[in-house]
Tab-separated table of C-alpha atoms in Angstrom:
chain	number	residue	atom	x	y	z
A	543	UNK	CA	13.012	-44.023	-13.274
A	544	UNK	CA	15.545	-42.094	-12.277
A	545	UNK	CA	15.145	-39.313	-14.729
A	546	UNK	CA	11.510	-38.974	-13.406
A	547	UNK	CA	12.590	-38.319	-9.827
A	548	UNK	CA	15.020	-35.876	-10.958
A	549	UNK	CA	12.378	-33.738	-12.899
A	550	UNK	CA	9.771	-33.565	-9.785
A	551	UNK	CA	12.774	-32.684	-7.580
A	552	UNK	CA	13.733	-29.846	-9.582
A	553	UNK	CA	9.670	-28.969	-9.930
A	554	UNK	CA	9.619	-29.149	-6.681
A	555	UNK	CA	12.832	-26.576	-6.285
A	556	UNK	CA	11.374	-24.329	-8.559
A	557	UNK	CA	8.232	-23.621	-6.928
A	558	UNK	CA	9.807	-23.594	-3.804
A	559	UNK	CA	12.134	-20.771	-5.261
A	560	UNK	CA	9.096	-18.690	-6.215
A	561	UNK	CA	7.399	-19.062	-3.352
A	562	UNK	CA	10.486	-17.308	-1.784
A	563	UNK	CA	10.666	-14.674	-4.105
A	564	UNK	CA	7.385	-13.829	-4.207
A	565	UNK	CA	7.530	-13.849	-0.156
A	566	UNK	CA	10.397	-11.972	-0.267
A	567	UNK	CA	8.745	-9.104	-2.577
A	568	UNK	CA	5.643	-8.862	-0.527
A	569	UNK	CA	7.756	-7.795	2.788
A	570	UNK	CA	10.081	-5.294	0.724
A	571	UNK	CA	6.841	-3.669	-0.106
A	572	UNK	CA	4.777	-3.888	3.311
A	573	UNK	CA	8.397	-2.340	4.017
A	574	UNK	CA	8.489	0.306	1.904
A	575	UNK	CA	4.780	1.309	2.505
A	576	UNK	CA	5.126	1.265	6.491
A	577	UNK	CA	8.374	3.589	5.667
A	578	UNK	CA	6.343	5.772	3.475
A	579	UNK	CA	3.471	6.310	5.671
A	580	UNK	CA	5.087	5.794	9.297
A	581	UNK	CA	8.538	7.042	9.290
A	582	UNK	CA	8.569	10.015	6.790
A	583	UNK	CA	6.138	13.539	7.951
A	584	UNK	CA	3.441	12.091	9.826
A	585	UNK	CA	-0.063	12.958	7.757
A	586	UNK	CA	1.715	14.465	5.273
A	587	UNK	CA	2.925	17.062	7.629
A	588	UNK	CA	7.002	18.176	6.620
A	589	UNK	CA	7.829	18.735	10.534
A	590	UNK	CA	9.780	21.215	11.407
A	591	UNK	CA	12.024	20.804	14.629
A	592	UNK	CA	12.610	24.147	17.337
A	593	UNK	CA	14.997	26.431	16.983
A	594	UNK	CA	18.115	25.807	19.591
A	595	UNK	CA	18.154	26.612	22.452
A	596	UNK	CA	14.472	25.599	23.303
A	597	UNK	CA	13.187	25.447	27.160
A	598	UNK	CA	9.600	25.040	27.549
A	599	UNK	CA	9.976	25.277	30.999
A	600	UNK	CA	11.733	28.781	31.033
A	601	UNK	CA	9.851	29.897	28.339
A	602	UNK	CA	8.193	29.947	24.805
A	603	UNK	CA	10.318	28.081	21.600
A	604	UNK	CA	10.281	29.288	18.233
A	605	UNK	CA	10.398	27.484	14.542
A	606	UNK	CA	10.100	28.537	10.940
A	607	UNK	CA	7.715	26.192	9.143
A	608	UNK	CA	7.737	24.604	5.846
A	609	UNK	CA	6.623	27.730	4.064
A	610	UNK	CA	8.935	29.940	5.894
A	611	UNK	CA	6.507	31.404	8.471
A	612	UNK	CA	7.518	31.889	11.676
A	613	UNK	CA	6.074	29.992	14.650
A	614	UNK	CA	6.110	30.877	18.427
A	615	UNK	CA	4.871	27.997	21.130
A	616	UNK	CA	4.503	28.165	24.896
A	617	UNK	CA	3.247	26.431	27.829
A	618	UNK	CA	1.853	28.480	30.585
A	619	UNK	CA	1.614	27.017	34.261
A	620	UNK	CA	3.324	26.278	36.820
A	621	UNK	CA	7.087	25.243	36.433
A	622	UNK	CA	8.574	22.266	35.825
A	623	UNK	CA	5.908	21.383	33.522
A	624	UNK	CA	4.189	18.739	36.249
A	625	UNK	CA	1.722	15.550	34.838
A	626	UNK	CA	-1.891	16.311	36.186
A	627	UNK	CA	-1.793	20.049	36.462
A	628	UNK	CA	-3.516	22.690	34.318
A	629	UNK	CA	-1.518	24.043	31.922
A	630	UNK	CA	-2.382	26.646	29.215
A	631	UNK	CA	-0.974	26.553	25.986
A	632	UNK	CA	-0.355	29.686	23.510
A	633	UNK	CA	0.619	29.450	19.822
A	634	UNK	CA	1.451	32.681	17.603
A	635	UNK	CA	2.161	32.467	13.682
A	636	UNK	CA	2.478	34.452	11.002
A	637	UNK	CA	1.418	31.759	8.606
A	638	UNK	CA	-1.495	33.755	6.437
A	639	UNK	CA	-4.913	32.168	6.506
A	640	UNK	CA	-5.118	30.159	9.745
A	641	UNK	CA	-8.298	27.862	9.860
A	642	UNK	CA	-7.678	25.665	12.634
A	643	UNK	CA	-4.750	25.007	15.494
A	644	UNK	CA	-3.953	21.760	17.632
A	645	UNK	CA	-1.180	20.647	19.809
A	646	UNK	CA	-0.724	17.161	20.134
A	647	UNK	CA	1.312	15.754	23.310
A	648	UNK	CA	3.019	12.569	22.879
A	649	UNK	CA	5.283	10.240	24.966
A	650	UNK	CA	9.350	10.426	24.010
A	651	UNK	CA	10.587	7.168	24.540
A	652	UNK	CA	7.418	5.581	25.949
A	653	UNK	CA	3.622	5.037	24.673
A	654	UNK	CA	2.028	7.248	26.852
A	655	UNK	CA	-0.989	7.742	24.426
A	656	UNK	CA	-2.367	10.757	22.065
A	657	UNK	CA	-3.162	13.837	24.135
A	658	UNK	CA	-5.024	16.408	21.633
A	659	UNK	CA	-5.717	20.066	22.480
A	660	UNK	CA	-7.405	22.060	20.290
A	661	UNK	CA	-6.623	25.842	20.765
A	662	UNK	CA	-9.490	28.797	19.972
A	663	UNK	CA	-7.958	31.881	18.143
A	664	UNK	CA	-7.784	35.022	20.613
A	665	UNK	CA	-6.457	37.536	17.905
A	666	UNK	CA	-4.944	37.929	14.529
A	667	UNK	CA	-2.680	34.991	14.305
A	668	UNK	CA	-2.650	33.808	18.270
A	669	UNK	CA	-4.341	31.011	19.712
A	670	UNK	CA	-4.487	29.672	23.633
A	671	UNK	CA	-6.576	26.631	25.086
A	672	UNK	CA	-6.047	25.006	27.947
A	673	UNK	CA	-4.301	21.265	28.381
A	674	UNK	CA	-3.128	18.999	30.608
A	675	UNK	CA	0.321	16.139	30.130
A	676	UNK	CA	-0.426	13.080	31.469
A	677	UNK	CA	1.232	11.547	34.812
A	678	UNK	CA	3.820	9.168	34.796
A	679	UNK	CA	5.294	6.369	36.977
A	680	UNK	CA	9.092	7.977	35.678
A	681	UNK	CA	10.413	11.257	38.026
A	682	UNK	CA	11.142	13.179	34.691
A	683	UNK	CA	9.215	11.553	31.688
A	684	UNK	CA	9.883	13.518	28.085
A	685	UNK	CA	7.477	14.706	26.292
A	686	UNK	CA	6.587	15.673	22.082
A	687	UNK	CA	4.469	18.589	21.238
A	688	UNK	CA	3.162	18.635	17.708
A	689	UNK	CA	1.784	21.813	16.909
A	690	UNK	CA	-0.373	21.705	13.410
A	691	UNK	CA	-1.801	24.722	12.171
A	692	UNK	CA	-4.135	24.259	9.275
A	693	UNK	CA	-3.773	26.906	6.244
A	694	UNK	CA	-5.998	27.332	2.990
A	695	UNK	CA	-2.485	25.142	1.547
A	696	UNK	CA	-3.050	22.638	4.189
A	697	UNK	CA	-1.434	21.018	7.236
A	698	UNK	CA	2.089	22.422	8.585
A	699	UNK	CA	3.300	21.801	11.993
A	700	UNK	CA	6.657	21.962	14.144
A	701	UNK	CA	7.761	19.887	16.989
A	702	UNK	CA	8.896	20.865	20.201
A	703	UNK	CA	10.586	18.364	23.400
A	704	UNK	CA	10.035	18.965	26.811
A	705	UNK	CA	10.439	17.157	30.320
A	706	UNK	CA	7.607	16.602	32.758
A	707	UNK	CA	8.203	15.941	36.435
A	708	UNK	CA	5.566	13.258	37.972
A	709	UNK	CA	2.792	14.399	39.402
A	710	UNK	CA	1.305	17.774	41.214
């Protein structure tokens, strides 16, 4: 009898096992896909970051993008940068081929939600459109803007931080 027990217990061990392996596999992949898809460039997008010093608030920021095209952001309005007010935003590149420009605002540090501006071209590589960052319960609350510009080769796009003061 005792030989009996002995086999189910080790049955028993080796499913057991599996079970934990195969668990085990599952979250190193749901890990590696959620690293693939949320902590590399964001829809495929390689970012590029501003080029130091950047001050949105004193004045427009520059980047090179992925292909080596040069990229020139600014927020008109009144400043500090204040949630609530009007703002107008200006983007100039000259990335060949431009189809289609939007800046996307984003919460540093806190979900604040996904503010999207599209911009309308105004001349030969320049686009404005107004926008707007959203108010705050924070004095200074920092803010992400994503500018994607949209070639015939696809989606490029630089980032650029900046610091809102609450309200108008």
């Amino acid at each position: 009898m005792p030989i009996i027990i002995d086999s189910m217990v080790a049955s028993t061990t080796s499913l057991r096992l599996n079970i934990l392996i195969l668990t085990t596999l599952l979250i190193l992949g749901a890990t590696a896909w959620y690293a693939a898809h949320h902590l590399t460039g964001r829809d495929g997008i390689d970012w590029q970051a501003a080029e130091a010093p950047c001050d949105l608030n004193r004045g427009p920021c520059s980047a090179t993008l992925a292909d080596g095209s040069r990229l020139r952001f600014a927020i008109d309005g009144d400043k500090p940068i204040r949630g609530l007010a009007p703002l107008r935003l200006h983007v100039e590149s000259d990335a060949g081929d431009i189809r289609r420009v939007r800046v996307d605002f984003e919460g540093v540090g806190m979900e604040m939600g996904l503010h999207r501006f599209p911009l309308e071209q105004t001349a030969e590589g320049r686009f404005a459109g107004p926008a707007q960052v959203g108010i705050c319960t924070e004095e200074v609350m920092p803010w992400r803007a994503r500018v994607r510009i949209e070639t015939s080769h696809g989606w490029q796009g630089a980032w650029f931080d900046f610091t809102a003061v609450r309200g108008v």
